[in-house]
Short mmCIF file of C-alpha atoms in Angstrom, two decimals:
data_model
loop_
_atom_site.label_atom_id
_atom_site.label_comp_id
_atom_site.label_asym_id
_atom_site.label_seq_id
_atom_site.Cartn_x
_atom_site.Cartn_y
_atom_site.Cartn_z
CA UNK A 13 34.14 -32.65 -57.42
CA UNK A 14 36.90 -31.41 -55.39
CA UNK A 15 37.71 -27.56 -55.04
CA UNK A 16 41.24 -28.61 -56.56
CA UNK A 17 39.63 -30.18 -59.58
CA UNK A 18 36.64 -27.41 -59.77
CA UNK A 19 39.79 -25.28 -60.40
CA UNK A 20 41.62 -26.70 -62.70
CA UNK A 21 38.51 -27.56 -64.82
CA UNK A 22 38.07 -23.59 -64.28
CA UNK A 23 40.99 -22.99 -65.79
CA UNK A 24 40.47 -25.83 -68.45
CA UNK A 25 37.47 -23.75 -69.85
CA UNK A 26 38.75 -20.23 -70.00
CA UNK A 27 41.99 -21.73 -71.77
CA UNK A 28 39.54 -23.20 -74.34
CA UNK A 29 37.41 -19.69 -74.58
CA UNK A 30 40.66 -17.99 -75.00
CA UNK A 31 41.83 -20.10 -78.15
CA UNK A 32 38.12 -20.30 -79.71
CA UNK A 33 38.17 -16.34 -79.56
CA UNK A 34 41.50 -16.13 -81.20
CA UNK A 35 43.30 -15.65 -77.83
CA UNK A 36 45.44 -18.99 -77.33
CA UNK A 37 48.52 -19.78 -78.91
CA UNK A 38 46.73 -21.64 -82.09
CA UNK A 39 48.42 -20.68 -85.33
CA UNK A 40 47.12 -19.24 -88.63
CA UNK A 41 43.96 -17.41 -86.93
CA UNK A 42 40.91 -18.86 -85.60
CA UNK A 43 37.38 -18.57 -86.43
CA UNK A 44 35.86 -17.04 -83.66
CA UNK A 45 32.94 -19.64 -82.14
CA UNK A 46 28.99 -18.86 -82.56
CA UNK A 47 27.26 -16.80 -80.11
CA UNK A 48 25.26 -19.61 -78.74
CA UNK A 49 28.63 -21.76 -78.33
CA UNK A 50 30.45 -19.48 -76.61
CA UNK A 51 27.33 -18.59 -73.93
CA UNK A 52 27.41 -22.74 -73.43
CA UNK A 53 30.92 -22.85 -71.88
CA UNK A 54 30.42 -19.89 -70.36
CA UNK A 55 27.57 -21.24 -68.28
CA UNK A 56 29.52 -24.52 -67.76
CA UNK A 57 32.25 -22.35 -66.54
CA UNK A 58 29.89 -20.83 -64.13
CA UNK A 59 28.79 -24.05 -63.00
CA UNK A 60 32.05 -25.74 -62.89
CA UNK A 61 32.75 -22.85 -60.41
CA UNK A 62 29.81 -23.24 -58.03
CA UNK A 63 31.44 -25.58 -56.20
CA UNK A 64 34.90 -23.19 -54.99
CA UNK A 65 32.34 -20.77 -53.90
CA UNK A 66 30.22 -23.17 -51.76
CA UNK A 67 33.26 -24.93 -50.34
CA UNK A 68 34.52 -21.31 -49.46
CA UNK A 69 31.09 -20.48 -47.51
CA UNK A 70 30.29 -23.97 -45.80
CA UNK A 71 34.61 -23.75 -44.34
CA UNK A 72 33.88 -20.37 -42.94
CA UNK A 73 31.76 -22.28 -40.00
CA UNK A 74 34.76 -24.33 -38.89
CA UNK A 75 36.43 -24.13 -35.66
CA UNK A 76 39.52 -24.91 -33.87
CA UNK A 77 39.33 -28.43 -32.59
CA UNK A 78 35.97 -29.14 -34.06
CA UNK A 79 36.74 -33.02 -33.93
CA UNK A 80 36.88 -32.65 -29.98
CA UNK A 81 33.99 -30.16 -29.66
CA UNK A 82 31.66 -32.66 -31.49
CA UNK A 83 32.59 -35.86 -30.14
CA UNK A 84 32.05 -34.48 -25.99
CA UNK A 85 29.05 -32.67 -27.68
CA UNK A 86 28.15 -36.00 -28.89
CA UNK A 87 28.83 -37.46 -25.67
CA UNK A 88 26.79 -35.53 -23.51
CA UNK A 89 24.06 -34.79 -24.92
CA UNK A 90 24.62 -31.04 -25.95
CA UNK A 91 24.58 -29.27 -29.41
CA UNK A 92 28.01 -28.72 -30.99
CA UNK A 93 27.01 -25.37 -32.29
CA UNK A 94 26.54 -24.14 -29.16
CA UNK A 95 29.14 -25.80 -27.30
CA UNK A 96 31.43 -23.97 -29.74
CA UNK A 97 29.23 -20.59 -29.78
CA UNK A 98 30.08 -20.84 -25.79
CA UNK A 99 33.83 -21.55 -26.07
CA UNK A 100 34.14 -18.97 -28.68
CA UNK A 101 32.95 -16.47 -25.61
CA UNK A 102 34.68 -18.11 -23.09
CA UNK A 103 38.16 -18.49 -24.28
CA UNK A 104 38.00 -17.33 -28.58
CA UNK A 105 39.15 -21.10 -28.65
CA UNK A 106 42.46 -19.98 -27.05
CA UNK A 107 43.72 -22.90 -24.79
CA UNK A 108 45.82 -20.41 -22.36
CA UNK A 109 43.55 -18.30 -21.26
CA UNK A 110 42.78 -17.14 -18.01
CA UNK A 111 40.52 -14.57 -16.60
CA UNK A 112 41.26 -12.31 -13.39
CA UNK A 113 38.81 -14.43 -11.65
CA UNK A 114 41.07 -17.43 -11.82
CA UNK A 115 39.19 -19.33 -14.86
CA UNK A 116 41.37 -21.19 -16.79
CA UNK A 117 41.17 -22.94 -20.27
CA UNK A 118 39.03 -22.79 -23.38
CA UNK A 119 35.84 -23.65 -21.28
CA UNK A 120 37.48 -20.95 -18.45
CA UNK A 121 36.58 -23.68 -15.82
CA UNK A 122 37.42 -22.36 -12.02
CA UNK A 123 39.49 -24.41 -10.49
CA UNK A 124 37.08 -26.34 -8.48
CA UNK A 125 34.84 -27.10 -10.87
CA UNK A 126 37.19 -28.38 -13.03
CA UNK A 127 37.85 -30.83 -10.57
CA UNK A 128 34.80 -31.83 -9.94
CA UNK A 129 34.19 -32.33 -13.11
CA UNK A 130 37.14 -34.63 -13.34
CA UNK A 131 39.30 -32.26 -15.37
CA UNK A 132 42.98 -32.43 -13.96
CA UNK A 133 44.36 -29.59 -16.53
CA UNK A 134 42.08 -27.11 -17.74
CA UNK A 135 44.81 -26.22 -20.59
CA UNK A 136 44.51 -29.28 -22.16
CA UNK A 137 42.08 -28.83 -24.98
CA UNK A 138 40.65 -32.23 -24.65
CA UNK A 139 40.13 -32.27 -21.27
CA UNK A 140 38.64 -28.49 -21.19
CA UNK A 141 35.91 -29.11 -23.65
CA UNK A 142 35.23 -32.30 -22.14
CA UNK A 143 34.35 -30.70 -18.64
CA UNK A 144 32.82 -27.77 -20.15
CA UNK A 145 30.25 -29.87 -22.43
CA UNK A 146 29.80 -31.90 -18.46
CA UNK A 147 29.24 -28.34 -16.97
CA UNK A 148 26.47 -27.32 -19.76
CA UNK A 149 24.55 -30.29 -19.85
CA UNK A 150 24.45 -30.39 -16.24
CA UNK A 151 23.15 -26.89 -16.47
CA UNK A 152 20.58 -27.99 -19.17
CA UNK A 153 19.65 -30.70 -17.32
CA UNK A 154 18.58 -28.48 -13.91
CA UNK A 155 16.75 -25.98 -15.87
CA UNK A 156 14.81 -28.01 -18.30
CA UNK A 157 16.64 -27.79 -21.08
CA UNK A 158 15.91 -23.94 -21.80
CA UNK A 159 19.63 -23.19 -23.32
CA UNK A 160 19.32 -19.41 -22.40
CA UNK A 161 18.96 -20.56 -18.67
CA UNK A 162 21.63 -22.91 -18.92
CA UNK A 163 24.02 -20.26 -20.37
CA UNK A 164 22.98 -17.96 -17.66
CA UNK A 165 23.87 -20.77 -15.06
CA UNK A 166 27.06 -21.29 -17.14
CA UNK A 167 28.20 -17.81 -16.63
CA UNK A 168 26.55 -16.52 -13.42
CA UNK A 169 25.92 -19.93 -11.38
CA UNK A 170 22.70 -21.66 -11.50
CA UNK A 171 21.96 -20.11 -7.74
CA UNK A 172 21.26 -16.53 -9.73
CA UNK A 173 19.38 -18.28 -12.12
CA UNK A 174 16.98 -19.96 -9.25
CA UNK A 175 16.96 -17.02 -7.84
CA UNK A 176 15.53 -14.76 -10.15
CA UNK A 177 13.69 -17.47 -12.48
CA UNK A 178 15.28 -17.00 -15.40
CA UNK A 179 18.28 -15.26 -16.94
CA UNK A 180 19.55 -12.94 -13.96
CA UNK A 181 19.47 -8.83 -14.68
CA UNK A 182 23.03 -8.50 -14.95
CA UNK A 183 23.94 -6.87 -18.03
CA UNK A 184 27.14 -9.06 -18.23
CA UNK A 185 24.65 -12.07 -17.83
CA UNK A 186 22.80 -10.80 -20.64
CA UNK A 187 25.36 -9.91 -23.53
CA UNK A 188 26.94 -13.40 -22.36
CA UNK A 189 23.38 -15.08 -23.16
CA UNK A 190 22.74 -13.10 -26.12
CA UNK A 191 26.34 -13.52 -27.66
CA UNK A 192 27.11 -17.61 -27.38
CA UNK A 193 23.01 -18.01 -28.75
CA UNK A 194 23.78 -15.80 -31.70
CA UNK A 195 27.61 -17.96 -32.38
CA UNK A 196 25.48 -20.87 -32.25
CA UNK A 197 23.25 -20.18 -34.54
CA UNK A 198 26.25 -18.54 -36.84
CA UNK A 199 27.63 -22.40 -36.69
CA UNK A 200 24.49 -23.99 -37.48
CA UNK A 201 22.10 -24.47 -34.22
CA UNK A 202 18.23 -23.98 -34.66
CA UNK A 203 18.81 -22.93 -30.87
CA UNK A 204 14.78 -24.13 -30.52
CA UNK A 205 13.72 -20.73 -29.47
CA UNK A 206 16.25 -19.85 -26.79
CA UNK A 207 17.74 -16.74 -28.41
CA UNK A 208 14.17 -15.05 -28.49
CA UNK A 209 13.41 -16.56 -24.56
CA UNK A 210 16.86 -14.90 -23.75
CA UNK A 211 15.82 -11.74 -25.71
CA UNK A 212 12.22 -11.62 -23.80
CA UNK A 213 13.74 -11.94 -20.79
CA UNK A 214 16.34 -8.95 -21.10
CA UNK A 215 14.11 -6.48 -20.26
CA UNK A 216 14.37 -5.09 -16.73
CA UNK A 217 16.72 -3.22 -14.68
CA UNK A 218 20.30 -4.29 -14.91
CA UNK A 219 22.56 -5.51 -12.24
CA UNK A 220 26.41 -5.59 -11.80
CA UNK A 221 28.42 -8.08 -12.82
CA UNK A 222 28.29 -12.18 -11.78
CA UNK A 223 29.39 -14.37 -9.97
CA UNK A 224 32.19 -16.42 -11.69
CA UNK A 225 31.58 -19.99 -12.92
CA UNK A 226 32.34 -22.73 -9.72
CA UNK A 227 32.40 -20.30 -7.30
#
C-alpha cells in the first residue's frame, strides 16, 4: 500500500469511528458500537498507519543524486553508503563548492586529479561522483581494502598513509575518517569493521592539518 492510500484509508477509519460513536453527520442518533468493536478498528487504524510511519523513516536515508551515487558505486566496485557518507563531508552534496585549497565539486577533486581521473568539469554532478568513486576505489584498492585507510588516503594522500601505516595523526585526518564511516553507516553500510580500525587507530599524538587530495 502506498503512503497516499495508507492515508486516505486513515482517514476512512476515523470517519467511520466518528459516526459509530455518534460523531458523524448520521441522523436520528446512533447506538454507540461495543467495546470490543470499537478496539478492532482502532487496531486496524493503527495498522493501516504503519506504513506512513515506515515510509517516513526508510526516506530520511535518501540523498541528493542517489541514482548517480549508486550506479558509479556500482561501477567501481565501492559501497554507495559510503560513497555518499564521503560526499556528504566533502561537498554536503553541494555541486559548487570549492575549498581554499582549490578542490572543486561534490567529490572536491583538485584539479589534477580530476584530470587524471578523466573528469573534465568537476561541477558537473555526474562527472564528480564518477571520479570520486575512481579516486576511492583506487585508494581501496592500494591499501587492501581497509575503508578507514582509504578515507585517510582520500583526504590526506595515500603517501601519509604509507608513511605512517595507517590513518595519519592529524586530527583533521581523524574527524575526516571518523565522520564519512559514521554517514555511512547512518545510510546503511555494515562498514565491515572500519569505523572501530579507524577508532583504534586514533590514539596518539596529533598532527596539523593534511595535505589536500591530488596534490
Amino acid at each position: 500500500m502506498s503512503a497516499e492510500a495508507a492515508v486516505t484509508r486513515v482517514g476512512e477509519i476515523q470517519a467511520m469511528l466518528g459516526a459509530l460513536r455518534g460523531q458523524g453527520p448520521a441522523t436520528g442518533g446512533a447506538t454507540p458500537p461495543s467495546t470490543d468493536f470499537a478496539a478492532k478498528l482502532q487496531s486496524a487504524t493503527a495498522a493501516t498507519a504503519a506504513p506512513v510511519a515506515t515510509a517516513a523513516v526508510a526516506g530520511g536515508s535518501s540523498t541528493p543524486y542517489d541514482a548517480l551515487i549508486t550506479e558509479s558505486a556500482q561501477r567501481n566496485g565501492v559501497d554507495p553508503a559510503l560513497l555518499k557518507g564521503l560526499i556528504r563531508q566533502e561537498s554536503n552534496f553541494n555541486p559548487a563548492a570549492r575549498s581554499g585549497a582549490g578542490a572543486v565539486g561534490l567529490t572536491q577533486l583538485m584539479p589534477a586529479t580530476a584530470a587524471g581521473l578523466g573528469v573534465a568539469d568537476p561541477t558537473d554532478p555526474a562527472q564528480a561522483i564518477e571520479g570520486g568513486a575512481r579516486y576511492l576505489r583506487a585508494q581501496l584498492d592500494r591499501f587492501g581494502g581497509d575503508e578507514a585507510k582509504a578515507l585517510a588516503a582520500y583526504n590526506a594522500g595515500p603517501g601519509a598513509v604509507q608513511r605512517f601505516g595507517g590513518v595519519p595523526p592529524y586530527a583533521e585526518t581523524q574527524a575526516y575518517v571518523q565522520r564519512v564511516l559514521g554517514y555511512a553507516r547512518d545510510y546503511g553500510s555494515p562498514l565491515h569493521g572500519s569505523l572501530a580500525s579507524s577508532q583504534a587507530s586514533s590514539s596518539g599524538t596529533l598532527l596539523s592539518n593534511p595535505t589536500p587530495i591530488g596534490s
